[in-house]
PDB file of C-alpha atoms in Angstrom:
ATOM      1  CA  MET E 410       0.000   0.000   0.000  1.00 52.00           C
ATOM      2  CA  SER E 411       1.248   3.466  -0.808  1.00 75.00           C
ATOM      3  CA  PHE E 412       0.606   6.297   1.593  1.00 91.00           C
ATOM      4  CA  LEU E 413      -1.245   9.456   0.636  1.00 94.00           C
ATOM      5  CA  THR E 414       0.609  12.641   1.596  1.00 94.00           C
ATOM      6  CA  GLY E 415       0.900  16.296   0.656  1.00 95.00           C
ATOM      7  CA  GLU E 416      -1.468  19.227   0.290  1.00 95.00           C
ATOM      8  CA  TYR E 417      -2.805  20.778  -2.877  1.00 97.00           C
ATOM      9  CA  ASP E 418      -4.779  23.922  -3.709  1.00 97.00           C
ATOM     10  CA  HIS E 419      -7.775  23.469  -5.994  1.00 96.00           C
ATOM     11  CA  GLN E 420     -11.194  24.893  -6.700  1.00 96.00           C
ATOM     12  CA  ILE E 421     -14.626  23.332  -6.838  1.00 96.00           C
ATOM     13  CA  ASP E 422     -16.679  24.246  -9.892  1.00 95.00           C
ATOM     14  CA  ALA E 423     -20.335  25.272 -10.091  1.00 95.00           C
ATOM     15  CA  LYS E 424     -21.374  21.602 -10.422  1.00 94.00           C
ATOM     16  CA  ASN E 425     -19.438  20.613  -7.244  1.00 96.00           C
ATOM     17  CA  ARG E 426     -16.736  18.880  -9.286  1.00 95.00           C
ATOM     18  CA  ILE E 427     -13.098  18.606  -8.261  1.00 95.00           C
ATOM     19  CA  ARG E 428     -10.040  16.826  -9.584  1.00 92.00           C
ATOM     20  CA  ILE E 429      -7.967  14.645  -7.317  1.00 91.00           C
ATOM     21  CA  PRO E 430      -4.291  15.604  -7.726  1.00 91.00           C
ATOM     22  CA  GLY E 431      -2.220  13.050  -9.629  1.00 87.00           C
ATOM     23  CA  LYS E 432      -0.078  12.197  -6.596  1.00 90.00           C
ATOM     24  CA  LEU E 433      -3.212  11.171  -4.692  1.00 90.00           C
ATOM     25  CA  ARG E 434      -4.881   9.312  -7.562  1.00 85.00           C
ATOM     26  CA  GLY E 435      -5.221   5.582  -7.220  1.00 81.00           C
ATOM     27  CA  LYS E 436      -6.102   3.089  -9.900  1.00 83.00           C
ATOM     28  CA  GLU E 437      -9.677   2.708  -8.671  1.00 82.00           C
ATOM     29  CA  GLU E 438     -12.452   4.466 -10.570  1.00 81.00           C
ATOM     30  CA  LYS E 439     -14.514   5.279  -7.508  1.00 89.00           C
ATOM     31  CA  LEU E 440     -14.036   7.120  -4.248  1.00 94.00           C
ATOM     32  CA  PHE E 441     -16.204   7.010  -1.149  1.00 96.00           C
ATOM     33  CA  PHE E 442     -16.888  10.399   0.423  1.00 97.00           C
ATOM     34  CA  THR E 443     -18.056  10.828   4.002  1.00 95.00           C
ATOM     35  CA  LYS E 444     -18.200  13.445   6.710  1.00 95.00           C
ATOM     36  CA  GLY E 445     -14.763  13.870   8.198  1.00 95.00           C
ATOM     37  CA  THR E 446     -13.538  15.375  11.436  1.00 94.00           C
ATOM     38  CA  ASP E 447     -12.879  19.050  12.154  1.00 94.00           C
ATOM     39  CA  GLY E 448     -15.151  20.128   9.291  1.00 95.00           C
ATOM     40  CA  CYS E 449     -13.470  18.358   6.390  1.00 97.00           C
ATOM     41  CA  ILE E 450     -14.619  15.631   4.015  1.00 97.00           C
ATOM     42  CA  PHE E 451     -12.904  12.234   3.992  1.00 97.00           C
ATOM     43  CA  ALA E 452     -12.457  10.404   0.689  1.00 96.00           C
ATOM     44  CA  PHE E 453     -11.475   6.733   0.692  1.00 95.00           C
ATOM     45  CA  TYR E 454     -10.579   4.340  -2.074  1.00 93.00           C
ATOM     46  CA  GLU E 455     -12.749   1.215  -2.084  1.00 92.00           C
ATOM     47  CA  SER E 456     -10.161  -1.118  -0.582  1.00 90.00           C
ATOM     48  CA  ILE E 457      -9.653   1.230   2.380  1.00 92.00           C
ATOM     49  CA  ILE E 458     -13.342   1.912   3.026  1.00 93.00           C
ATOM     50  CA  GLN E 459     -13.910  -1.845   3.081  1.00 92.00           C
ATOM     51  CA  GLU E 460     -11.242  -2.156   5.815  1.00 91.00           C
ATOM     52  CA  LYS E 461     -12.858   0.658   7.833  1.00 90.00           C
ATOM     53  CA  LEU E 462     -16.324  -0.863   7.526  1.00 90.00           C
ATOM     54  CA  ALA E 463     -15.026  -4.307   8.515  1.00 90.00           C
ATOM     55  CA  LYS E 464     -13.631  -2.766  11.717  1.00 88.00           C
ATOM     56  CA  LEU E 465     -17.002  -1.193  12.443  1.00 86.00           C
ATOM     57  CA  GLU E 466     -18.659  -4.571  11.963  1.00 84.00           C
ATOM     58  CA  GLU E 467     -16.619  -5.830  14.950  1.00 84.00           C
ATOM     59  CA  MET E 468     -18.074  -3.132  17.200  1.00 79.00           C
ATOM     60  CA  LYS E 469     -20.463  -4.150  19.968  1.00 77.00           C
ATOM     61  CA  MET E 470     -23.937  -2.970  19.020  1.00 76.00           C
ATOM     62  CA  THR E 471     -24.788  -2.370  22.690  1.00 79.00           C
ATOM     63  CA  ASP E 472     -22.211   0.445  23.109  1.00 75.00           C
ATOM     64  CA  ALA E 473     -24.278   3.642  22.684  1.00 73.00           C
ATOM     65  CA  ASN E 474     -21.557   6.234  21.982  1.00 74.00           C
ATOM     66  CA  PRO E 475     -19.620   4.214  19.392  1.00 81.00           C
ATOM     67  CA  ARG E 476     -22.922   3.163  17.834  1.00 81.00           C
ATOM     68  CA  LYS E 477     -23.922   6.797  17.261  1.00 83.00           C
ATOM     69  CA  GLY E 478     -20.518   7.590  15.770  1.00 83.00           C
ATOM     70  CA  MET E 479     -20.747   4.556  13.500  1.00 86.00           C
ATOM     71  CA  ARG E 480     -24.165   5.655  12.290  1.00 86.00           C
ATOM     72  CA  SER E 481     -23.044   9.225  11.633  1.00 88.00           C
ATOM     73  CA  PHE E 482     -20.066   7.964   9.663  1.00 88.00           C
ATOM     74  CA  THR E 483     -21.784   5.244   7.637  1.00 90.00           C
ATOM     75  CA  TYR E 484     -24.955   7.232   6.911  1.00 92.00           C
ATOM     76  CA  SER E 485     -22.890   9.945   5.237  1.00 92.00           C
ATOM     77  CA  ILE E 486     -20.895   7.623   2.913  1.00 95.00           C
ATOM     78  CA  LYS E 487     -21.491   8.350  -0.759  1.00 95.00           C
ATOM     79  CA  ALA E 488     -19.871   6.408  -3.623  1.00 96.00           C
ATOM     80  CA  VAL E 489     -18.677   8.738  -6.379  1.00 94.00           C
ATOM     81  CA  ASP E 490     -17.389   7.689  -9.796  1.00 91.00           C
ATOM     82  CA  ILE E 491     -14.440   9.426 -11.419  1.00 88.00           C
ATOM     83  CA  ASP E 492     -15.491  10.722 -14.850  1.00 85.00           C
ATOM     84  CA  GLN E 493     -13.448  10.431 -18.071  1.00 81.00           C
ATOM     85  CA  ASN E 494     -11.867  13.824 -17.325  1.00 82.00           C
ATOM     86  CA  GLY E 495     -10.691  12.760 -13.859  1.00 82.00           C
ATOM     87  CA  ARG E 496     -13.346  14.758 -12.011  1.00 90.00           C
ATOM     88  CA  LEU E 497     -15.602  13.772  -9.131  1.00 93.00           C
ATOM     89  CA  VAL E 498     -18.824  15.382  -8.001  1.00 95.00           C
ATOM     90  CA  ILE E 499     -18.860  15.991  -4.256  1.00 96.00           C
ATOM     91  CA  PRO E 500     -22.406  15.401  -2.957  1.00 96.00           C
ATOM     92  CA  GLN E 501     -24.159  18.674  -2.078  1.00 96.00           C
ATOM     93  CA  GLU E 502     -24.796  17.695   1.542  1.00 96.00           C
ATOM     94  CA  LEU E 503     -21.054  17.159   2.065  1.00 97.00           C
ATOM     95  CA  VAL E 504     -20.180  20.453   0.347  1.00 97.00           C
ATOM     96  CA  LYS E 505     -22.557  22.137   2.785  1.00 97.00           C
ATOM     97  CA  TYR E 506     -21.179  20.183   5.776  1.00 96.00           C
ATOM     98  CA  ALA E 507     -17.610  21.284   4.944  1.00 97.00           C
ATOM     99  CA  ASN E 508     -18.603  24.907   4.196  1.00 97.00           C
ATOM    100  CA  ILE E 509     -17.002  24.714   0.752  1.00 97.00           C
ATOM    101  CA  VAL E 510     -17.636  27.708  -1.472  1.00 95.00           C
ATOM    102  CA  LYS E 511     -14.867  27.723  -4.103  1.00 96.00           C
ATOM    103  CA  ASP E 512     -11.277  27.273  -2.900  1.00 97.00           C
ATOM    104  CA  VAL E 513     -10.362  23.894  -1.429  1.00 97.00           C
ATOM    105  CA  LYS E 514      -7.339  22.181   0.058  1.00 97.00           C
ATOM    106  CA  ILE E 515      -6.968  18.534  -0.890  1.00 97.00           C
ATOM    107  CA  CYS E 516      -4.636  16.665   1.436  1.00 97.00           C
ATOM    108  CA  GLY E 517      -3.250  13.156   1.688  1.00 96.00           C
ATOM    109  CA  ALA E 518      -3.736  11.743   5.187  1.00 95.00           C
ATOM    110  CA  VAL E 519      -2.030   8.325   5.035  1.00 94.00           C
ATOM    111  CA  SER E 520      -4.930   6.084   3.930  1.00 93.00           C
ATOM    112  CA  ARG E 521      -7.490   8.750   3.052  1.00 95.00           C
ATOM    113  CA  ILE E 522      -7.837  12.029   1.226  1.00 96.00           C
ATOM    114  CA  GLU E 523      -9.164  15.044   3.103  1.00 97.00           C
ATOM    115  CA  ILE E 524     -10.999  17.854   1.338  1.00 98.00           C
ATOM    116  CA  TRP E 525     -11.251  21.140   3.206  1.00 98.00           C
ATOM    117  CA  ALA E 526     -12.757  24.549   2.509  1.00 98.00           C
ATOM    118  CA  LYS E 527      -9.603  26.665   2.246  1.00 97.00           C
ATOM    119  CA  GLU E 528     -10.872  29.105   4.887  1.00 97.00           C
ATOM    120  CA  VAL E 529     -11.611  26.286   7.368  1.00 96.00           C
ATOM    121  CA  TYR E 530      -8.213  24.682   6.649  1.00 96.00           C
ATOM    122  CA  ASP E 531      -6.353  27.986   7.138  1.00 95.00           C
ATOM    123  CA  LYS E 532      -8.119  28.650  10.450  1.00 94.00           C
ATOM    124  CA  TYR E 533      -7.493  25.086  11.687  1.00 91.00           C
ATOM    125  CA  PHE E 534      -3.770  25.341  10.919  1.00 89.00           C
ATOM    126  CA  GLU E 535      -3.217  29.052  11.643  1.00 88.00           C
ATOM    127  CA  ARG E 536      -0.874  28.293  14.580  1.00 81.00           C
ATOM    128  CA  GLU E 537       0.523  25.024  13.210  1.00 75.00           C
ATOM    129  CA  ASP E 538       4.119  26.284  12.944  1.00 73.00           C
ATOM    130  CA  GLU E 539       4.077  27.588  16.526  1.00 76.00           C
ATOM    131  CA  GLU E 540       2.533  24.368  17.876  1.00 73.00           C
ATOM    132  CA  TYR E 541       4.379  21.893  15.660  1.00 73.00           C
ATOM    133  CA  ASP E 542       6.686  20.436  18.327  1.00 78.00           C
ATOM    134  CA  GLU E 543       3.825  19.940  20.771  1.00 74.00           C
ATOM    135  CA  ASN E 544       1.554  18.388  18.138  1.00 67.00           C
ATOM    136  CA  PHE E 545       4.332  16.196  16.767  1.00 72.00           C
ATOM    137  CA  SER E 546       5.208  14.838  20.208  1.00 75.00           C
ATOM    138  CA  PHE E 547       1.867  12.995  20.338  1.00 71.00           C
ATOM    139  CA  LEU E 548       2.751  10.953  17.269  1.00 69.00           C
ATOM    140  CA  ASP E 549       5.330   8.850  19.117  1.00 70.00           C
ATOM    141  CA  ILE E 550       7.352   7.992  16.015  1.00 67.00           C
TER     142      ILE E 550
END
């Protein structure tokens, strides 16, 4: 498995279409979009979303908090085909969820792609350089 990394500036068009940057493009012709954390959209290739869903299948159905999280995650999953021009249409409800207007940041996050409204991304990372050492220390690598 190759790891998805890097960040790229793009724009969404009037029909909610984006292009996935070449360095993040897999061989699969479909991506699965879902609500992400911190106001972004997660995009998974099919092999990865299958792994994530298999892990959720192992969850105890009697645990209320994880059950609600599982429902929120799985209810928002939308399969999207890549067209012949390499574009994908982000579902309107996810565009609204992520507050995307025009400018987007598309980022590789190991096994998933994250799509952010540029304004939300900039606010989230506005102090990233100042807090890098503290944030990095949690990674334990």
